[in-house]
Short mmCIF file of N, CA, C and O in Angstrom, two decimals:
data_model
loop_
_atom_site.label_atom_id
_atom_site.label_comp_id
_atom_site.label_asym_id
_atom_site.label_seq_id
_atom_site.Cartn_x
_atom_site.Cartn_y
_atom_site.Cartn_z
N MET A 574 29.94 54.94 -23.86
CA MET A 574 30.93 55.11 -22.82
C MET A 574 30.79 53.85 -21.89
O MET A 574 29.73 53.42 -21.55
N THR A 575 31.90 53.32 -21.56
CA THR A 575 31.96 52.16 -20.68
C THR A 575 32.82 52.44 -19.49
O THR A 575 33.81 53.18 -19.58
N GLU A 576 32.61 51.75 -18.41
CA GLU A 576 33.43 51.85 -17.18
C GLU A 576 33.58 50.43 -16.63
O GLU A 576 32.74 49.67 -16.66
N GLN A 577 34.84 50.20 -16.20
CA GLN A 577 35.20 48.89 -15.57
C GLN A 577 34.80 49.04 -14.08
O GLN A 577 35.36 49.90 -13.38
N VAL A 578 33.95 48.21 -13.60
CA VAL A 578 33.54 48.28 -12.17
C VAL A 578 33.61 46.88 -11.62
O VAL A 578 32.80 46.02 -11.97
N THR A 579 34.68 46.58 -10.86
CA THR A 579 34.91 45.31 -10.22
C THR A 579 34.77 44.13 -11.25
O THR A 579 34.05 43.21 -10.99
N GLY A 580 35.37 44.24 -12.39
CA GLY A 580 35.37 43.18 -13.39
C GLY A 580 34.18 43.15 -14.27
O GLY A 580 34.11 42.36 -15.14
N ALA A 581 33.12 43.99 -13.96
CA ALA A 581 31.95 43.98 -14.86
C ALA A 581 32.02 45.26 -15.78
O ALA A 581 32.46 46.28 -15.40
N ILE A 582 31.49 45.08 -17.01
CA ILE A 582 31.41 46.21 -17.88
C ILE A 582 30.08 46.88 -17.67
O ILE A 582 29.05 46.24 -17.61
N GLN A 583 30.16 48.20 -17.60
CA GLN A 583 28.88 49.00 -17.43
C GLN A 583 28.67 49.82 -18.70
O GLN A 583 29.53 50.58 -19.11
N ILE A 584 27.62 49.59 -19.38
CA ILE A 584 27.28 50.23 -20.62
C ILE A 584 26.41 51.50 -20.24
O ILE A 584 25.48 51.37 -19.48
N VAL A 585 26.77 52.63 -20.78
CA VAL A 585 26.04 53.90 -20.44
C VAL A 585 25.40 54.37 -21.76
O VAL A 585 26.10 54.57 -22.75
N ALA A 586 24.17 54.67 -21.72
CA ALA A 586 23.44 55.33 -22.85
C ALA A 586 22.78 56.52 -22.32
O ALA A 586 22.15 56.52 -21.21
N ARG A 587 22.82 57.59 -23.10
CA ARG A 587 22.25 58.86 -22.72
C ARG A 587 21.32 59.37 -23.72
O ARG A 587 21.53 59.23 -24.89
N ARG A 588 20.23 60.05 -23.21
CA ARG A 588 19.30 60.80 -24.10
C ARG A 588 19.13 62.16 -23.55
O ARG A 588 18.75 62.30 -22.36
N LYS A 589 19.34 63.21 -24.29
CA LYS A 589 19.27 64.54 -23.79
C LYS A 589 18.12 65.36 -24.50
O LYS A 589 17.66 64.96 -25.59
N TYR A 590 17.71 66.36 -23.80
CA TYR A 590 16.69 67.34 -24.31
C TYR A 590 15.38 66.62 -24.65
O TYR A 590 14.73 66.94 -25.64
N VAL A 591 14.86 65.79 -23.77
CA VAL A 591 13.62 65.15 -23.90
C VAL A 591 12.57 66.05 -23.36
O VAL A 591 12.79 66.50 -22.21
N ARG A 592 11.47 66.34 -24.00
CA ARG A 592 10.43 67.22 -23.55
C ARG A 592 9.49 66.56 -22.68
O ARG A 592 8.33 66.38 -22.99
N VAL A 593 10.00 66.09 -21.47
CA VAL A 593 9.12 65.48 -20.44
C VAL A 593 9.62 65.97 -19.11
O VAL A 593 10.77 66.27 -18.91
N SER A 594 8.62 66.23 -18.22
CA SER A 594 8.91 66.63 -16.89
C SER A 594 9.83 65.63 -16.20
O SER A 594 9.54 64.48 -16.12
N PRO A 595 10.90 66.11 -15.53
CA PRO A 595 11.84 65.20 -14.80
C PRO A 595 11.08 64.44 -13.64
O PRO A 595 11.43 63.31 -13.35
N ARG A 596 10.15 65.15 -13.04
CA ARG A 596 9.39 64.51 -11.97
C ARG A 596 8.65 63.27 -12.43
O ARG A 596 8.58 62.25 -11.77
N LYS A 597 7.96 63.41 -13.59
CA LYS A 597 7.28 62.29 -14.15
C LYS A 597 8.23 61.19 -14.59
O LYS A 597 7.91 60.00 -14.62
N ALA A 598 9.34 61.64 -15.20
CA ALA A 598 10.27 60.60 -15.75
C ALA A 598 10.96 59.83 -14.57
O ALA A 598 11.26 58.63 -14.75
N ARG A 599 11.17 60.50 -13.44
CA ARG A 599 11.78 59.74 -12.32
C ARG A 599 10.91 58.64 -11.82
O ARG A 599 11.41 57.64 -11.34
N ARG A 600 9.56 58.84 -11.89
CA ARG A 600 8.64 57.78 -11.44
C ARG A 600 8.80 56.52 -12.29
O ARG A 600 8.84 55.40 -11.79
N VAL A 601 9.02 56.73 -13.58
CA VAL A 601 9.21 55.59 -14.47
C VAL A 601 10.58 54.94 -14.26
O VAL A 601 10.76 53.77 -14.24
N ALA A 602 11.59 55.80 -14.07
CA ALA A 602 12.98 55.36 -13.92
C ALA A 602 13.12 54.48 -12.63
O ALA A 602 13.86 53.53 -12.62
N GLN A 603 12.43 54.85 -11.60
CA GLN A 603 12.52 54.07 -10.33
C GLN A 603 12.00 52.61 -10.45
O GLN A 603 12.46 51.74 -9.78
N LEU A 604 11.09 52.44 -11.42
CA LEU A 604 10.46 51.14 -11.61
C LEU A 604 11.36 50.17 -12.25
O LEU A 604 11.22 48.91 -12.11
N ILE A 605 12.31 50.67 -13.09
CA ILE A 605 13.20 49.73 -13.85
C ILE A 605 14.55 49.55 -13.25
O ILE A 605 15.28 48.66 -13.68
N LYS A 606 14.88 50.27 -12.24
CA LYS A 606 16.23 50.08 -11.64
C LYS A 606 16.29 48.73 -10.96
O LYS A 606 15.45 48.25 -10.31
N GLY A 607 17.49 48.07 -11.20
CA GLY A 607 17.75 46.78 -10.67
C GLY A 607 17.15 45.56 -11.32
O GLY A 607 17.33 44.45 -10.91
N LYS A 608 16.33 45.85 -12.36
CA LYS A 608 15.67 44.70 -13.01
C LYS A 608 16.52 44.21 -14.22
O LYS A 608 17.27 44.94 -14.78
N PRO A 609 16.32 42.96 -14.65
CA PRO A 609 17.01 42.50 -15.86
C PRO A 609 16.54 43.36 -17.02
O PRO A 609 15.37 43.81 -17.05
N ALA A 610 17.38 43.59 -17.95
CA ALA A 610 17.10 44.53 -19.05
C ALA A 610 15.87 44.12 -19.85
O ALA A 610 15.10 44.97 -20.23
N LEU A 611 15.76 42.85 -20.19
CA LEU A 611 14.62 42.48 -21.04
C LEU A 611 13.32 42.60 -20.27
O LEU A 611 12.30 42.90 -20.83
N GLN A 612 13.36 42.30 -18.96
CA GLN A 612 12.12 42.45 -18.15
C GLN A 612 11.74 43.88 -18.11
O GLN A 612 10.57 44.26 -18.17
N ALA A 613 12.74 44.74 -17.88
CA ALA A 613 12.50 46.20 -17.76
C ALA A 613 11.95 46.75 -19.11
O ALA A 613 11.00 47.54 -19.10
N LEU A 614 12.47 46.21 -20.19
CA LEU A 614 12.01 46.66 -21.52
C LEU A 614 10.55 46.22 -21.70
O LEU A 614 9.73 47.06 -22.21
N ASN A 615 10.12 45.04 -21.28
CA ASN A 615 8.76 44.57 -21.42
C ASN A 615 7.85 45.47 -20.59
O ASN A 615 6.75 45.79 -20.96
N MET A 616 8.33 45.82 -19.41
CA MET A 616 7.55 46.63 -18.52
C MET A 616 7.29 48.01 -19.14
O MET A 616 6.15 48.56 -19.11
N LEU A 617 8.36 48.58 -19.69
CA LEU A 617 8.23 49.92 -20.36
C LEU A 617 7.27 49.91 -21.51
O LEU A 617 6.62 50.91 -21.76
N LEU A 618 7.32 48.89 -22.28
CA LEU A 618 6.47 48.81 -23.46
C LEU A 618 4.98 48.74 -23.13
O LEU A 618 4.15 49.10 -23.90
N LEU A 619 4.70 48.23 -21.90
CA LEU A 619 3.31 48.13 -21.47
C LEU A 619 2.76 49.31 -20.67
O LEU A 619 1.62 49.46 -20.42
N MET A 620 3.69 50.21 -20.27
CA MET A 620 3.26 51.38 -19.48
C MET A 620 2.63 52.44 -20.34
O MET A 620 3.09 52.68 -21.44
N PRO A 621 1.56 53.09 -19.84
CA PRO A 621 0.90 54.17 -20.64
C PRO A 621 1.58 55.50 -20.52
O PRO A 621 1.26 56.39 -21.26
N GLN A 622 2.53 55.73 -19.63
CA GLN A 622 3.10 57.02 -19.42
C GLN A 622 4.01 57.42 -20.62
O GLN A 622 4.67 56.56 -21.18
N LYS A 623 4.08 58.70 -20.88
CA LYS A 623 4.91 59.21 -21.97
C LYS A 623 6.40 58.91 -21.79
O LYS A 623 7.09 58.52 -22.69
N PRO A 624 6.98 59.16 -20.59
CA PRO A 624 8.40 58.92 -20.40
C PRO A 624 8.78 57.48 -20.59
O PRO A 624 9.94 57.16 -20.91
N ALA A 625 7.89 56.55 -20.49
CA ALA A 625 8.16 55.09 -20.64
C ALA A 625 8.61 54.83 -22.13
O ALA A 625 9.47 54.03 -22.35
N ARG A 626 8.03 55.62 -23.07
CA ARG A 626 8.35 55.41 -24.47
C ARG A 626 9.86 55.80 -24.67
O ARG A 626 10.61 55.12 -25.40
N TYR A 627 10.29 56.91 -24.04
CA TYR A 627 11.62 57.37 -24.24
C TYR A 627 12.67 56.45 -23.54
O TYR A 627 13.72 56.17 -24.04
N TYR A 628 12.23 55.93 -22.35
CA TYR A 628 13.16 54.94 -21.64
C TYR A 628 13.26 53.69 -22.42
O TYR A 628 14.29 53.03 -22.48
N ALA A 629 12.18 53.26 -23.04
CA ALA A 629 12.21 52.00 -23.82
C ALA A 629 13.14 52.15 -24.96
O ALA A 629 13.94 51.22 -25.26
N LYS A 630 13.08 53.27 -25.67
CA LYS A 630 13.93 53.48 -26.85
C LYS A 630 15.41 53.57 -26.39
O LYS A 630 16.27 52.95 -27.02
N LEU A 631 15.65 54.20 -25.23
CA LEU A 631 16.93 54.28 -24.72
C LEU A 631 17.51 52.91 -24.26
O LEU A 631 18.68 52.57 -24.42
N LEU A 632 16.64 52.09 -23.70
CA LEU A 632 17.08 50.81 -23.21
C LEU A 632 17.36 49.86 -24.37
O LEU A 632 18.33 49.07 -24.35
N LYS A 633 16.57 50.03 -25.45
CA LYS A 633 16.84 49.20 -26.67
C LYS A 633 18.21 49.63 -27.22
O LYS A 633 19.00 48.72 -27.71
N GLN A 634 18.53 50.89 -27.22
CA GLN A 634 19.84 51.29 -27.70
C GLN A 634 20.96 50.72 -26.85
O GLN A 634 21.99 50.35 -27.36
N ALA A 635 20.84 50.80 -25.49
CA ALA A 635 21.84 50.31 -24.65
C ALA A 635 22.06 48.78 -24.82
O ALA A 635 23.18 48.28 -24.82
N ILE A 636 20.93 47.99 -24.97
CA ILE A 636 21.03 46.57 -25.22
C ILE A 636 21.74 46.34 -26.51
O ILE A 636 22.62 45.44 -26.63
N GLY A 637 21.43 47.04 -27.55
CA GLY A 637 22.06 46.92 -28.83
C GLY A 637 23.52 47.20 -28.77
O GLY A 637 24.36 46.52 -29.34
N ASN A 638 23.93 48.28 -28.01
CA ASN A 638 25.27 48.59 -27.88
C ASN A 638 26.06 47.50 -27.17
O ASN A 638 27.18 47.03 -27.53
N ALA A 639 25.45 46.95 -26.10
CA ALA A 639 26.15 45.82 -25.36
C ALA A 639 26.31 44.60 -26.17
O ALA A 639 27.28 43.93 -26.13
N VAL A 640 25.28 44.23 -26.99
CA VAL A 640 25.35 43.04 -27.87
C VAL A 640 26.30 43.17 -28.99
O VAL A 640 27.12 42.34 -29.22
N ASN A 641 26.16 44.35 -29.67
CA ASN A 641 27.03 44.53 -30.91
C ASN A 641 28.41 44.92 -30.57
O ASN A 641 29.37 44.41 -31.21
N ASP A 642 28.67 45.77 -29.66
CA ASP A 642 30.04 46.28 -29.39
C ASP A 642 30.81 45.42 -28.42
O ASP A 642 32.05 45.22 -28.60
N TYR A 643 30.17 44.85 -27.40
CA TYR A 643 30.94 44.08 -26.41
C TYR A 643 30.56 42.58 -26.39
O TYR A 643 31.03 41.83 -25.60
N GLU A 644 29.69 42.17 -27.35
CA GLU A 644 29.29 40.78 -27.48
C GLU A 644 28.83 40.11 -26.15
O GLU A 644 29.24 39.04 -25.81
N LEU A 645 27.98 40.90 -25.49
CA LEU A 645 27.38 40.39 -24.26
C LEU A 645 26.09 39.74 -24.55
O LEU A 645 25.47 40.05 -25.55
N ASP A 646 25.61 38.86 -23.64
CA ASP A 646 24.34 38.18 -23.81
C ASP A 646 23.21 39.09 -23.30
O ASP A 646 23.31 39.66 -22.19
N GLU A 647 22.10 39.18 -24.04
CA GLU A 647 21.00 40.05 -23.64
C GLU A 647 20.37 39.53 -22.35
O GLU A 647 19.95 40.37 -21.49
N GLU A 648 20.41 38.29 -22.07
CA GLU A 648 19.82 37.71 -20.88
C GLU A 648 20.56 38.18 -19.64
O GLU A 648 19.97 38.17 -18.54
N SER A 649 21.84 38.39 -19.70
CA SER A 649 22.66 38.68 -18.53
C SER A 649 22.69 40.20 -18.19
O SER A 649 23.28 40.55 -17.20
N LEU A 650 22.08 41.02 -18.94
CA LEU A 650 22.11 42.52 -18.72
C LEU A 650 21.15 42.92 -17.67
O LEU A 650 20.06 42.46 -17.59
N ILE A 651 21.63 43.89 -16.85
CA ILE A 651 20.79 44.37 -15.72
C ILE A 651 20.76 45.88 -15.82
O ILE A 651 21.84 46.52 -16.04
N VAL A 652 19.67 46.50 -15.53
CA VAL A 652 19.60 48.00 -15.42
C VAL A 652 20.12 48.37 -14.11
O VAL A 652 19.46 48.13 -13.07
N VAL A 653 21.26 49.03 -13.99
CA VAL A 653 21.86 49.38 -12.73
C VAL A 653 21.33 50.68 -12.26
O VAL A 653 20.99 50.91 -11.17
N ASN A 654 21.24 51.69 -13.26
CA ASN A 654 20.80 53.03 -12.85
C ASN A 654 20.05 53.67 -14.00
O ASN A 654 20.30 53.37 -15.16
N ALA A 655 19.05 54.53 -13.68
CA ALA A 655 18.31 55.29 -14.61
C ALA A 655 18.09 56.66 -13.98
O ALA A 655 17.61 56.70 -12.93
N LEU A 656 18.46 57.70 -14.74
CA LEU A 656 18.36 59.09 -14.19
C LEU A 656 17.46 59.93 -15.00
O LEU A 656 17.27 59.70 -16.25
N ALA A 657 16.95 60.95 -14.38
CA ALA A 657 16.15 61.97 -15.11
C ALA A 657 16.45 63.33 -14.52
O ALA A 657 16.10 63.55 -13.32
N ASP A 658 17.23 64.15 -15.15
CA ASP A 658 17.61 65.43 -14.65
C ASP A 658 16.91 66.57 -15.42
O ASP A 658 16.40 66.36 -16.44
N ASN A 659 16.91 67.77 -14.83
CA ASN A 659 16.33 68.92 -15.44
C ASN A 659 17.15 69.25 -16.72
O ASN A 659 18.39 69.20 -16.73
N GLY A 660 16.45 69.74 -17.69
CA GLY A 660 17.09 70.22 -18.89
C GLY A 660 16.83 71.67 -19.03
O GLY A 660 16.43 72.37 -18.08
N PRO A 661 17.16 72.25 -20.19
CA PRO A 661 16.89 73.66 -20.35
C PRO A 661 15.33 73.92 -20.32
O PRO A 661 14.59 73.13 -20.89
N MET A 662 14.96 75.02 -19.76
CA MET A 662 13.54 75.41 -19.67
C MET A 662 13.22 76.41 -20.79
O MET A 662 13.92 77.40 -20.97
N LEU A 663 12.06 76.19 -21.33
CA LEU A 663 11.54 77.15 -22.28
C LEU A 663 11.02 78.32 -21.61
O LEU A 663 10.13 78.20 -20.69
N LYS A 664 11.47 79.48 -21.96
CA LYS A 664 10.99 80.74 -21.29
C LYS A 664 10.06 81.46 -22.14
O LYS A 664 10.36 81.73 -23.34
N ARG A 665 8.97 81.84 -21.59
CA ARG A 665 7.95 82.59 -22.24
C ARG A 665 7.84 83.95 -21.68
O ARG A 665 8.32 84.18 -20.51
N TYR A 666 7.15 84.88 -22.37
CA TYR A 666 6.96 86.15 -21.75
C TYR A 666 5.49 86.49 -21.81
O TYR A 666 4.70 85.99 -22.58
N ARG A 667 5.12 87.26 -20.80
CA ARG A 667 3.66 87.68 -20.74
C ARG A 667 3.65 89.22 -20.91
O ARG A 667 4.30 89.93 -20.25
N PRO A 668 2.92 89.63 -21.97
CA PRO A 668 2.83 91.06 -22.27
C PRO A 668 2.25 91.86 -21.16
O PRO A 668 1.27 91.45 -20.47
N ARG A 669 2.78 93.04 -20.90
CA ARG A 669 2.26 93.95 -19.90
C ARG A 669 2.04 95.36 -20.50
O ARG A 669 2.32 95.54 -21.67
N ALA A 670 1.58 96.22 -19.66
CA ALA A 670 1.27 97.57 -20.14
C ALA A 670 2.46 98.33 -20.60
O ALA A 670 3.67 98.06 -20.21
N ARG A 671 2.31 99.21 -21.59
CA ARG A 671 3.28 100.11 -22.17
C ARG A 671 4.51 99.27 -22.78
O ARG A 671 5.62 99.73 -22.67
N GLY A 672 4.18 98.20 -23.37
CA GLY A 672 5.22 97.48 -24.09
C GLY A 672 6.14 96.69 -23.30
O GLY A 672 7.14 96.15 -23.77
N ALA A 673 5.90 96.61 -21.95
CA ALA A 673 6.72 95.79 -21.13
C ALA A 673 6.33 94.39 -21.08
O ALA A 673 5.22 94.02 -21.62
N PHE A 674 7.14 93.48 -20.55
CA PHE A 674 6.82 92.07 -20.42
C PHE A 674 7.48 91.54 -19.24
O PHE A 674 8.38 92.05 -18.66
N THR A 675 6.96 90.37 -18.75
CA THR A 675 7.57 89.69 -17.63
C THR A 675 7.92 88.25 -18.13
O THR A 675 7.16 87.65 -18.92
N TRP A 676 8.97 87.70 -17.64
CA TRP A 676 9.40 86.35 -18.00
C TRP A 676 8.68 85.37 -17.06
O TRP A 676 8.53 85.63 -15.93
N CYS A 677 8.31 84.26 -17.64
CA CYS A 677 7.75 83.09 -16.84
C CYS A 677 8.07 81.83 -17.56
O CYS A 677 8.26 81.81 -18.76
N ALA A 678 8.34 80.77 -16.72
CA ALA A 678 8.63 79.47 -17.31
C ALA A 678 7.37 78.89 -17.89
O ALA A 678 6.26 79.25 -17.52
N LYS A 679 7.55 77.95 -18.79
CA LYS A 679 6.37 77.33 -19.40
C LYS A 679 5.51 76.65 -18.39
O LYS A 679 6.06 75.86 -17.54
N GLY A 680 4.24 76.88 -18.34
CA GLY A 680 3.34 76.28 -17.44
C GLY A 680 3.12 77.07 -16.18
O GLY A 680 2.14 76.84 -15.48
N GLN A 681 3.90 78.11 -15.91
CA GLN A 681 3.65 78.93 -14.75
C GLN A 681 2.70 80.12 -15.13
O GLN A 681 2.72 80.61 -16.20
N ARG A 682 1.92 80.50 -14.14
CA ARG A 682 1.02 81.61 -14.33
C ARG A 682 1.38 82.69 -13.32
O ARG A 682 1.54 82.40 -12.17
N THR A 683 1.36 83.90 -13.81
CA THR A 683 1.66 85.03 -12.88
C THR A 683 0.58 86.07 -12.92
O THR A 683 -0.24 86.10 -13.85
#
């Protein structure tokens, strides 16, 4: 998906249903905003956090789309925005007396 913004092409790449906490992913996303794409990619490849692997893969995809589809130069690309939103939550149940159960989200204890 592309959008024309004041004469510049904006390449959008999305990845859905990643099994990572959005709070942890936002920390990684804030580090790459506003940086040149290749510099951001190098940063992501060196980070030990799990979300960094997913963002690196996504950034490679966006760079590839920009180069192959729009014939843009890799050196001129900039990461404008990176988001991490909540996805669907896995719901578990906790057995109770007399065959009853209570719902709880993954990781919560009741």
